[in-house]
Coordinates of C-alpha atoms and ligand atoms in Angstrom, one line a residue:
Chain A
M154 CA 152.9 -13.4 -14.9
V155 CA 151.6 -16.6 -16.8
H156 CA 152.0 -16.5 -20.5
V157 CA 149.5 -19.0 -21.9
T158 CA 150.6 -20.2 -25.3
R159 CA 147.7 -20.0 -27.8
G160 CA 146.5 -23.3 -29.1
F161 CA 148.7 -25.4 -26.7
T162 CA 146.8 -27.8 -24.2
G163 CA 149.6 -30.1 -23.6
R164 CA 149.6 -34.0 -22.7
H165 CA 149.6 -33.8 -19.2
P166 CA 151.6 -36.7 -18.6
A167 CA 151.1 -38.8 -15.3
T168 CA 152.8 -36.8 -12.4
D169 CA 153.9 -38.1 -9.1
D170 CA 154.8 -36.4 -6.1
R171 CA 158.2 -37.9 -6.2
L172 CA 158.8 -35.9 -9.6
P173 CA 160.9 -32.7 -8.7
P174 CA 159.4 -29.6 -10.8
G175 CA 159.9 -29.4 -14.4
Q176 CA 160.8 -33.0 -15.0
Y177 CA 158.9 -35.6 -16.8
L178 CA 158.7 -39.4 -16.1
T179 CA 160.4 -41.8 -18.7
D180 CA 161.1 -45.4 -19.1
D181 CA 164.0 -44.7 -21.4
F182 CA 167.7 -43.9 -20.0
P183 CA 168.9 -41.1 -22.1
V184 CA 172.5 -40.1 -22.2
L185 CA 174.2 -36.7 -21.7
S186 CA 177.8 -36.7 -22.3
A187 CA 180.2 -34.0 -23.6
G188 CA 182.0 -36.7 -26.1
P189 CA 182.5 -40.2 -27.1
T190 CA 181.9 -43.0 -24.3
P191 CA 185.3 -44.1 -23.1
A192 CA 186.0 -47.7 -23.2
I193 CA 187.7 -48.6 -20.0
R194 CA 189.0 -52.6 -19.6
R195 CA 188.1 -53.8 -16.1
D196 CA 191.8 -55.3 -15.8
E197 CA 193.2 -51.7 -16.2
W198 CA 190.6 -49.9 -14.0
T199 CA 191.3 -48.6 -10.7
F200 CA 189.5 -46.2 -8.3
S201 CA 191.2 -44.1 -5.6
I202 CA 190.5 -41.6 -2.7
R203 CA 193.1 -38.9 -3.0
D204 CA 194.2 -35.8 -0.9
G205 CA 195.8 -33.5 -3.3
D206 CA 198.5 -35.7 -5.4
Q207 CA 198.5 -38.5 -2.8
A208 CA 196.2 -41.4 -3.0
L209 CA 195.1 -42.4 0.4
R210 CA 193.4 -45.6 -0.7
S211 CA 193.2 -47.5 -4.2
W212 CA 191.3 -50.5 -5.4
T213 CA 191.6 -52.5 -8.4
W214 CA 188.7 -54.0 -10.1
D215 CA 188.9 -57.5 -8.3
E216 CA 189.7 -55.7 -4.8
F217 CA 186.8 -53.2 -5.3
T218 CA 184.3 -55.7 -6.3
A219 CA 185.2 -57.8 -3.4
L220 CA 184.0 -54.9 -0.9
P221 CA 180.8 -55.3 0.8
A222 CA 178.1 -54.1 -1.6
E223 CA 174.5 -52.8 -1.4
D224 CA 171.5 -53.0 -3.4
I225 CA 170.3 -49.7 -4.3
T226 CA 166.7 -48.6 -5.4
V227 CA 166.5 -44.8 -6.2
D228 CA 165.0 -42.2 -8.2
I229 CA 167.2 -40.4 -10.6
H230 CA 166.7 -36.9 -12.3
C231 CA 168.6 -35.4 -15.3
V232 CA 169.1 -31.7 -15.9
T233 CA 167.8 -32.4 -19.2
R234 CA 164.6 -32.8 -17.7
W235 CA 163.9 -36.8 -17.6
S236 CA 163.5 -38.5 -14.4
R237 CA 163.2 -42.3 -13.6
L238 CA 161.8 -43.8 -10.5
D239 CA 163.0 -47.0 -8.8
T240 CA 166.0 -47.5 -10.6
A241 CA 168.3 -50.5 -9.3
W242 CA 171.8 -50.3 -8.7
R243 CA 174.3 -52.4 -7.0
G244 CA 177.4 -50.5 -5.6
V245 CA 179.7 -49.8 -2.4
A246 CA 178.7 -46.8 0.0
I247 CA 181.0 -43.9 -0.2
D248 CA 180.8 -44.2 4.0
D249 CA 182.4 -47.4 3.7
L250 CA 185.1 -46.5 1.2
L251 CA 186.1 -43.3 3.6
A252 CA 185.6 -45.3 6.8
D253 CA 189.3 -44.8 7.9
V254 CA 190.1 -41.7 6.2
D255 CA 190.6 -38.8 8.1
T256 CA 190.4 -35.4 6.6
A257 CA 189.2 -31.8 7.2
A258 CA 188.4 -31.4 3.7
E259 CA 184.8 -30.2 3.2
Y260 CA 184.5 -30.8 -0.8
V261 CA 185.1 -33.5 -3.1
L262 CA 186.1 -33.2 -6.9
A263 CA 184.9 -36.3 -8.7
R264 CA 187.3 -37.6 -11.6
S265 CA 186.8 -39.6 -14.4
Y266 CA 188.5 -41.5 -17.1
G267 CA 188.0 -39.2 -20.2
G268 CA 188.9 -36.2 -18.1
Y269 CA 185.2 -35.3 -16.7
T270 CA 185.1 -33.6 -13.4
T271 CA 182.4 -32.6 -11.0
N272 CA 182.5 -30.8 -7.5
L273 CA 180.4 -31.7 -4.5
P274 CA 180.2 -30.9 -0.7
L275 CA 181.7 -34.0 1.0
E276 CA 178.8 -34.2 3.2
D277 CA 176.4 -34.8 0.3
L278 CA 178.4 -38.3 -0.4
L279 CA 178.0 -39.4 3.4
D280 CA 175.4 -40.9 5.5
G281 CA 174.2 -43.3 3.0
K282 CA 173.5 -40.9 0.4
A283 CA 176.1 -41.7 -2.4
W284 CA 177.7 -44.9 -3.9
I285 CA 180.1 -46.2 -6.3
A286 CA 177.8 -48.3 -8.4
Y287 CA 178.8 -51.2 -10.9
E288 CA 175.6 -52.9 -11.6
H289 CA 172.3 -51.5 -13.1
D290 CA 169.1 -53.5 -13.2
G291 CA 170.9 -56.8 -12.2
D292 CA 173.6 -56.5 -15.3
D293 CA 177.0 -54.8 -15.4
L294 CA 176.7 -51.2 -15.8
P295 CA 177.2 -50.6 -19.5
A296 CA 179.7 -48.0 -20.6
E297 CA 177.3 -45.5 -21.9
H298 CA 175.8 -45.3 -18.6
G299 CA 179.2 -44.9 -16.8
G300 CA 180.5 -48.6 -16.5
P301 CA 182.7 -50.1 -15.5
A302 CA 181.6 -47.8 -12.5
R303 CA 180.0 -44.7 -11.8
L304 CA 179.3 -42.2 -8.8
L305 CA 175.6 -42.4 -7.9
V306 CA 174.5 -39.3 -6.0
P307 CA 170.8 -39.5 -6.6
H308 CA 169.6 -36.7 -4.4
L309 CA 171.4 -34.2 -6.9
Y310 CA 171.0 -33.9 -10.8
L311 CA 172.6 -36.9 -12.5
W312 CA 175.7 -35.0 -14.0
K313 CA 177.0 -34.9 -10.3
S314 CA 176.9 -38.9 -10.6
A315 CA 180.1 -39.0 -12.5
K316 CA 180.3 -41.7 -15.0
W317 CA 183.6 -43.8 -15.6
I318 CA 184.8 -42.6 -12.1
K319 CA 188.4 -42.7 -11.3
S320 CA 188.8 -41.0 -8.1
L321 CA 187.4 -38.9 -5.3
D322 CA 189.7 -36.1 -4.4
L323 CA 189.2 -34.4 -1.1
V324 CA 189.6 -30.6 -1.3
D325 CA 189.2 -27.5 0.6
D326 CA 187.4 -25.3 -2.0
D327 CA 184.4 -26.0 -4.1
D328 CA 186.0 -25.4 -7.4
P329 CA 183.9 -26.0 -10.6
G330 CA 184.2 -29.1 -12.6
F331 CA 183.4 -29.7 -15.9
W332 CA 179.6 -28.6 -16.4
E333 CA 179.8 -26.2 -13.6
S334 CA 182.5 -24.2 -15.4
L335 CA 180.3 -24.3 -18.4
G336 CA 177.3 -22.6 -16.6
Y337 CA 175.6 -25.2 -14.8
H338 CA 174.8 -24.9 -11.0
D339 CA 177.4 -25.8 -8.3
Y340 CA 175.1 -27.9 -6.1
G341 CA 172.3 -29.0 -8.4
D342 CA 169.3 -29.9 -6.3
P343 CA 166.3 -31.0 -8.4
W344 CA 163.9 -29.8 -5.8
R345 CA 165.1 -26.4 -6.1
E346 CA 165.5 -26.7 -9.8
Q347 CA 169.0 -25.5 -9.5
R348 CA 170.0 -26.1 -13.4
Y349 CA 172.4 -23.2 -14.2
Q350 CA 174.3 -20.9 -12.3
G351 CA 172.2 -18.3 -10.6
D352 CA 169.2 -20.3 -10.1
Chain B
M1067 CA 171.0 -14.8 -14.7
R1068 CA 169.4 -16.2 -17.8
R1069 CA 165.5 -15.7 -17.0
W1070 CA 162.7 -16.9 -19.0
Q1071 CA 161.5 -14.2 -21.3
S1072 CA 158.4 -13.9 -23.7
A1073 CA 159.3 -14.5 -27.5
T1074 CA 157.1 -13.7 -30.5
V1075 CA 156.9 -16.1 -33.3
T1076 CA 157.6 -13.5 -36.4
G1077 CA 158.2 -16.3 -39.0
S1078 CA 157.6 -19.8 -39.6
R1079 CA 158.8 -22.1 -42.8
A1080 CA 158.7 -25.5 -43.7
E1081 CA 162.5 -27.0 -44.2
T1082 CA 160.8 -30.4 -45.2
A1083 CA 157.5 -32.1 -44.7
T1084 CA 158.2 -32.5 -41.2
A1085 CA 160.8 -29.9 -40.1
H1086 CA 159.7 -26.3 -39.5
T1087 CA 161.9 -23.2 -38.6
L1088 CA 160.4 -20.7 -36.5
S1089 CA 162.0 -17.4 -36.1
L1090 CA 161.3 -15.8 -32.8
R1091 CA 161.6 -12.1 -31.4
V1092 CA 163.1 -11.8 -28.2
D1093 CA 163.3 -8.4 -26.4
E1094 CA 166.8 -8.9 -24.7
W1095 CA 169.2 -10.8 -26.7
N1096 CA 173.0 -10.3 -26.6
G1097 CA 174.0 -12.8 -29.2
H1098 CA 175.2 -16.5 -28.8
L1099 CA 177.9 -18.8 -29.9
P1100 CA 177.2 -21.0 -32.8
G1101 CA 176.1 -24.6 -31.1
Q1102 CA 174.4 -23.0 -28.3
H1103 CA 170.5 -23.8 -27.7
V1104 CA 167.5 -22.3 -25.8
D1105 CA 164.9 -23.9 -23.6
V1106 CA 161.4 -23.4 -25.1
R1107 CA 158.5 -23.3 -22.6
L1108 CA 154.8 -23.7 -23.5
T1109 CA 152.0 -22.9 -21.1
A1110 CA 148.5 -24.5 -21.5
P1111 CA 145.5 -22.5 -20.4
D1112 CA 145.2 -24.6 -16.9
G1113 CA 149.0 -23.7 -16.1
Y1114 CA 150.4 -27.0 -17.3
Q1115 CA 153.9 -26.2 -18.7
A1116 CA 156.2 -28.3 -21.0
V1117 CA 159.9 -27.4 -21.5
R1118 CA 162.3 -28.6 -24.5
S1119 CA 165.9 -27.7 -25.6
Y1120 CA 166.1 -26.4 -29.1
S1121 CA 169.4 -25.6 -30.8
L1122 CA 169.8 -22.1 -32.3
A1123 CA 170.0 -22.4 -36.1
A1124 CA 171.7 -19.3 -37.1
P1125 CA 173.2 -15.9 -35.7
A1126 CA 171.0 -13.6 -34.2
D1127 CA 169.5 -11.2 -36.5
D1128 CA 168.5 -8.0 -34.4
G1129 CA 167.0 -9.8 -31.6
V1130 CA 165.5 -12.4 -33.7
I1131 CA 166.7 -15.9 -33.1
E1132 CA 165.8 -19.0 -35.2
I1133 CA 165.1 -22.5 -34.4
T1134 CA 164.5 -25.8 -36.3
V1135 CA 162.0 -28.3 -35.3
Q1136 CA 161.8 -31.9 -36.3
R1137 CA 158.2 -33.1 -35.9
L1138 CA 158.3 -36.5 -33.7
P1139 CA 154.9 -38.5 -34.3
G1140 CA 153.0 -37.7 -30.8
G1141 CA 155.7 -35.3 -29.6
E1142 CA 154.2 -33.2 -27.2
V1143 CA 156.3 -30.1 -27.9
S1144 CA 157.4 -30.7 -31.5
E1145 CA 154.0 -31.4 -32.8
F1146 CA 152.7 -27.9 -31.5
L1147 CA 155.8 -26.2 -32.8
T1148 CA 155.6 -27.6 -36.4
D1149 CA 151.8 -28.0 -36.7
I1150 CA 150.0 -25.2 -34.7
A1151 CA 152.6 -22.3 -34.0
M1152 CA 151.8 -19.2 -36.2
I1153 CA 153.0 -15.8 -36.5
G1154 CA 152.1 -13.7 -33.7
D1155 CA 152.1 -16.3 -31.1
E1156 CA 153.8 -15.9 -28.0
L1157 CA 155.9 -18.7 -26.0
E1158 CA 158.8 -18.4 -23.7
V1159 CA 162.4 -19.0 -24.1
R1160 CA 165.5 -19.2 -21.8
G1161 CA 169.1 -19.1 -23.1
P1162 CA 171.6 -19.0 -24.8
L1163 CA 172.5 -22.3 -22.8
G1164 CA 175.4 -24.8 -23.5
N1165 CA 178.9 -23.6 -23.6
W1166 CA 180.4 -26.6 -24.6
F1167 CA 179.1 -27.7 -27.9
V1168 CA 180.1 -24.5 -29.5
W1169 CA 182.6 -23.6 -32.6
D1170 CA 185.2 -21.2 -31.7
Q1171 CA 185.9 -18.9 -34.5
E1172 CA 189.4 -18.0 -33.6
D1173 CA 190.4 -21.7 -33.6
P1174 CA 191.9 -22.3 -37.2
S1175 CA 191.4 -26.2 -36.9
P1176 CA 189.6 -27.7 -39.7
V1177 CA 186.1 -28.7 -38.4
L1178 CA 184.4 -32.0 -39.2
L1179 CA 180.4 -32.0 -38.6
V1180 CA 178.6 -35.2 -38.4
A1181 CA 174.8 -34.9 -38.0
G1182 CA 171.8 -37.3 -37.8
G1183 CA 168.6 -35.8 -38.9
S1184 CA 167.7 -32.7 -37.1
G1185 CA 171.3 -32.8 -35.3
V1186 CA 171.9 -30.6 -38.3
V1187 CA 170.5 -27.7 -36.6
P1188 CA 173.3 -26.4 -34.3
L1189 CA 175.9 -27.6 -37.0
M1190 CA 174.2 -25.3 -39.4
S1191 CA 174.4 -22.4 -37.1
M1192 CA 178.3 -23.0 -37.1
I1193 CA 178.3 -23.0 -41.0
R1194 CA 176.3 -19.9 -41.2
A1195 CA 178.5 -18.2 -38.6
R1196 CA 181.6 -19.3 -40.6
H1197 CA 179.8 -18.0 -43.7
Q1198 CA 178.9 -14.5 -42.4
A1199 CA 182.3 -14.0 -40.8
D1200 CA 183.7 -14.9 -44.0
I1201 CA 186.3 -17.4 -42.3
Q1202 CA 188.3 -19.9 -44.6
T1203 CA 188.7 -22.6 -41.7
P1204 CA 188.1 -25.8 -43.6
F1205 CA 184.7 -27.3 -42.8
H1206 CA 183.1 -30.7 -43.8
L1207 CA 179.8 -31.6 -43.1
I1208 CA 178.3 -35.3 -43.3
H1209 CA 174.6 -35.4 -42.9
S1210 CA 172.6 -38.7 -42.5
V1211 CA 169.1 -38.3 -43.6
R1212 CA 166.4 -40.9 -44.5
T1213 CA 165.6 -39.6 -47.7
P1214 CA 166.7 -36.6 -50.4
Q1215 CA 163.4 -35.3 -49.2
D1216 CA 164.6 -35.0 -45.7
R1217 CA 167.7 -32.7 -46.3
I1218 CA 166.8 -30.0 -43.9
Y1219 CA 168.6 -26.7 -45.3
G1220 CA 169.5 -28.8 -48.4
D1221 CA 169.1 -25.9 -50.9
E1222 CA 171.4 -23.5 -48.5
L1223 CA 174.0 -26.1 -48.0
T1224 CA 174.2 -26.9 -52.0
R1225 CA 174.6 -23.3 -52.6
L1226 CA 177.3 -22.8 -50.2
A1227 CA 179.2 -26.0 -50.9
A1228 CA 179.2 -24.6 -54.6
Q1229 CA 180.9 -21.3 -53.6
A1230 CA 184.6 -20.9 -53.5
G1231 CA 186.0 -21.4 -50.0
G1232 CA 182.4 -23.0 -49.0
P1233 CA 182.1 -26.1 -46.6
S1234 CA 182.2 -29.4 -48.3
V1235 CA 178.9 -31.5 -47.8
T1236 CA 178.2 -34.9 -47.9
W1237 CA 174.7 -36.5 -47.5
L1238 CA 174.3 -40.1 -46.4
Y1239 CA 170.9 -41.9 -47.0
T1240 CA 169.5 -44.4 -44.5
R1241 CA 166.5 -45.4 -46.5
T1242 CA 166.0 -44.1 -50.1
A1243 CA 169.1 -42.7 -52.1
P1244 CA 168.7 -40.4 -55.2
P1245 CA 169.6 -42.3 -58.5
S1246 CA 173.3 -40.7 -58.9
E1247 CA 174.1 -42.0 -55.5
T1248 CA 176.5 -45.1 -55.4
R1249 CA 176.4 -45.6 -51.8
P1250 CA 173.4 -48.1 -50.9
P1251 CA 171.1 -46.6 -48.3
G1252 CA 171.9 -47.7 -44.8
R1253 CA 172.9 -46.5 -41.4
L1254 CA 176.1 -44.7 -40.7
R1255 CA 179.2 -47.0 -41.4
Q1256 CA 182.8 -46.8 -40.5
N1257 CA 184.0 -46.3 -44.1
D1258 CA 181.4 -43.2 -44.5
L1259 CA 183.9 -41.2 -42.2
D1260 CA 187.1 -42.3 -43.5
D1261 CA 187.0 -39.8 -46.3
G1262 CA 190.8 -39.6 -47.2
S1263 CA 190.7 -36.2 -45.2
S1264 CA 191.9 -34.3 -48.4
W1265 CA 189.9 -31.2 -46.9
T1266 CA 191.7 -30.9 -43.8
S1267 CA 195.1 -29.9 -45.5
G1268 CA 196.7 -32.4 -42.9
A1269 CA 195.7 -30.6 -39.8
T1270 CA 193.9 -32.4 -37.0
P1271 CA 190.1 -31.6 -37.1
T1272 CA 187.9 -30.8 -34.4
C1273 CA 184.5 -33.1 -34.6
F1274 CA 181.3 -31.9 -33.6
I1275 CA 178.6 -34.7 -33.6
C1276 CA 174.9 -34.1 -33.0
G1277 CA 171.6 -36.2 -33.4
P1278 CA 169.4 -38.9 -31.7
T1279 CA 171.4 -40.6 -29.0
G1280 CA 172.2 -43.9 -30.7
F1281 CA 173.6 -41.9 -33.9
V1282 CA 175.9 -39.9 -31.7
E1283 CA 177.1 -43.0 -29.9
D1284 CA 177.6 -44.8 -33.2
A1285 CA 179.4 -41.8 -34.9
A1286 CA 181.7 -41.1 -31.8
N1287 CA 182.8 -44.7 -31.9
H1288 CA 183.4 -44.9 -35.7
L1289 CA 185.5 -41.4 -35.3
L1290 CA 187.5 -43.1 -32.5
A1291 CA 188.2 -46.2 -34.5
A1292 CA 189.1 -43.8 -37.6
G1293 CA 191.8 -42.5 -35.4
H1294 CA 190.4 -39.3 -34.2
H1295 CA 191.5 -38.3 -30.6
A1296 CA 188.4 -38.5 -27.8
D1297 CA 189.4 -35.0 -26.8
R1298 CA 188.8 -33.6 -30.1
I1299 CA 185.3 -35.0 -30.6
R1300 CA 182.2 -32.9 -28.9
T1301 CA 179.0 -34.5 -28.7
E1302 CA 175.3 -33.2 -28.4
R1303 CA 172.6 -35.9 -27.9
F1304 CA 169.2 -34.9 -28.7
G1305 CA 167.2 -37.8 -27.0
G1306 CA 165.4 -40.6 -28.5
R1307 CA 167.3 -44.0 -29.3
Ligands
LIG194 C1 170.5 -29.8 -26.2 C2 169.5 -30.2 -27.2 C3 169.2 -29.5 -28.3 C4 168.1 -29.9 -29.3 N1 167.8 -29.2 -30.3 C5 166.9 -29.6 -31.1 C6 166.6 -29.1 -32.4 O1 167.2 -28.2 -32.8 N2 165.8 -29.6 -33.2 C7 164.8 -30.6 -32.9 O2 163.8 -30.9 -33.4 N3 165.0 -31.1 -31.5 C8 166.0 -30.6 -30.7 N4 166.5 -31.4 -29.5 C9 165.2 -32.3 -29.2 C10 163.9 -31.7 -28.5 O3 164.4 -31.3 -27.0 C11 162.9 -32.6 -28.0 O4 163.2 -33.7 -27.2 C12 162.1 -33.1 -29.2 O5 161.7 -32.1 -29.9 C13 161.0 -34.1 -28.8 O6 159.9 -33.4 -28.0 P1 158.6 -33.6 -27.9 O7 157.9 -32.8 -26.9 O8 158.1 -33.5 -29.4 O9 158.5 -35.1 -27.7 P2 158.2 -36.1 -26.5 O10 156.7 -35.8 -26.1 O11 159.0 -35.5 -25.2 O12 158.6 -37.6 -27.0 C14 158.0 -38.0 -27.8 C15 158.8 -39.6 -28.1 O13 159.8 -39.1 -28.9 C16 160.8 -39.5 -28.4 N5 161.9 -38.7 -28.5 C17 162.6 -37.5 -27.8 N6 163.4 -36.9 -28.3 C18 163.5 -37.6 -29.4 C19 164.7 -37.1 -30.6 N7 165.4 -36.3 -30.5 N8 164.8 -38.3 -31.4 C20 164.1 -39.5 -31.6 N9 163.1 -39.7 -30.7 C21 163.0 -38.8 -29.8 C22 160.7 -40.0 -26.9 O14 161.6 -40.8 -26.5 C23 159.1 -40.0 -26.9 O15 159.1 -41.3 -27.4 C24 167.3 -31.2 -28.6 C25 167.6 -31.8 -27.5 C26 168.5 -31.1 -26.8 C27 168.7 -31.9 -25.4

């Protein structure tokens, strides 16, 4: 049943078939975070791939930025309903980071500086679908957008693209991360409007 | 689980020249936590829909919830809600949503509330819940507004602050201050937040910051610099700059 709201005509902003349902286009880059923006020094930054408590691979900032990097142009969609098209990033493909890791794990828990976590199926990070990004629009990634480096998984709502990334933990179970345990969806596909648990 | 349901406007009152409180009657409402929000959906005759989030301003009263909306010039949804919506109109809501930016009434830690503009709405919900439940947890609200006329809930906050056991309330003015004010008008500064903390009786406060994105970013950095711990600071960014 459609409930027409008396007196509302709406602005009918430009749509685009690259815009998922319920999203609007913006040129701003609003911020969704649960707390203050952590300040992480590059000379203290490390990133690792972990299996349980064991670090399988670990990189310092200099080591990480010496890895082969890609320029990435993708659309991003935030659960707070804004989307941006053709955003430019530079970073390292997760495929490359996991190239010689042998694992039976089916899920990943992404962990951030500051304690944030988010859960994803491992296959959603593979085959050129996800990166650890450290530049945006040709500049260093600003702290409020996740710098020094963030996970970038553009085909899922942006809360999955963990800012201030510290490690990817290979895990057997899809245990909910931070927003997921507070009622947000475990998978978060913008094209199916998977905003909240049960969507 | 939380489906869209229709809501009828049962009350509308001006809080300031640009902010309006709407009361909405919802069929099924099982209460909410102070700090949570709803999504509001408007539908045009041709089927076009717009959705925005609005914080719940007060504890629910028998199936009636309240939101307070600040009109943004040219804002698609806020202009409709403040200027056009009238008693009897129907719109849709989904909620309550957001389980993080909430105050836990059982937690005895003192609470520091920092609001920019309409960011006071979810914080007022916490203040009203505390008052209704007659809880003595120390509360301190710092509200940054443009001018004295922009004090959303100004009278109610003044009244509550004057009561024994009420919250302490400080307004900061960014453009025009009342004549009695010694602080020169301006944006939030570091020393606006180092207030001696006498109200906390020495315990570590939980901090809630809410408002436009830029305000929240600044306030959170000031609180960190003042020695507050990152894991005791919760933020809600309303958008804008
Ligand atoms: C969790 C949550 C709770 C919220 N609670 C409230 C609330 O209690 N009361 C309230 O008034 N608003 C609240 N907001 C903001 C609200 O959802 C809308 O963003 C706001 O009303 C603007 O919508 P609009 O359709 O009028 O403007 P739009 O047509 O979407 O935008 C108009 C212009 O305003 C800018 N803009 C958008 N939001 C803001 C903002 N918050 N401050 C400054 N500029 C902005 C946009 O960038 C744009 O340029 C909340 C937002 C969130 C995410």
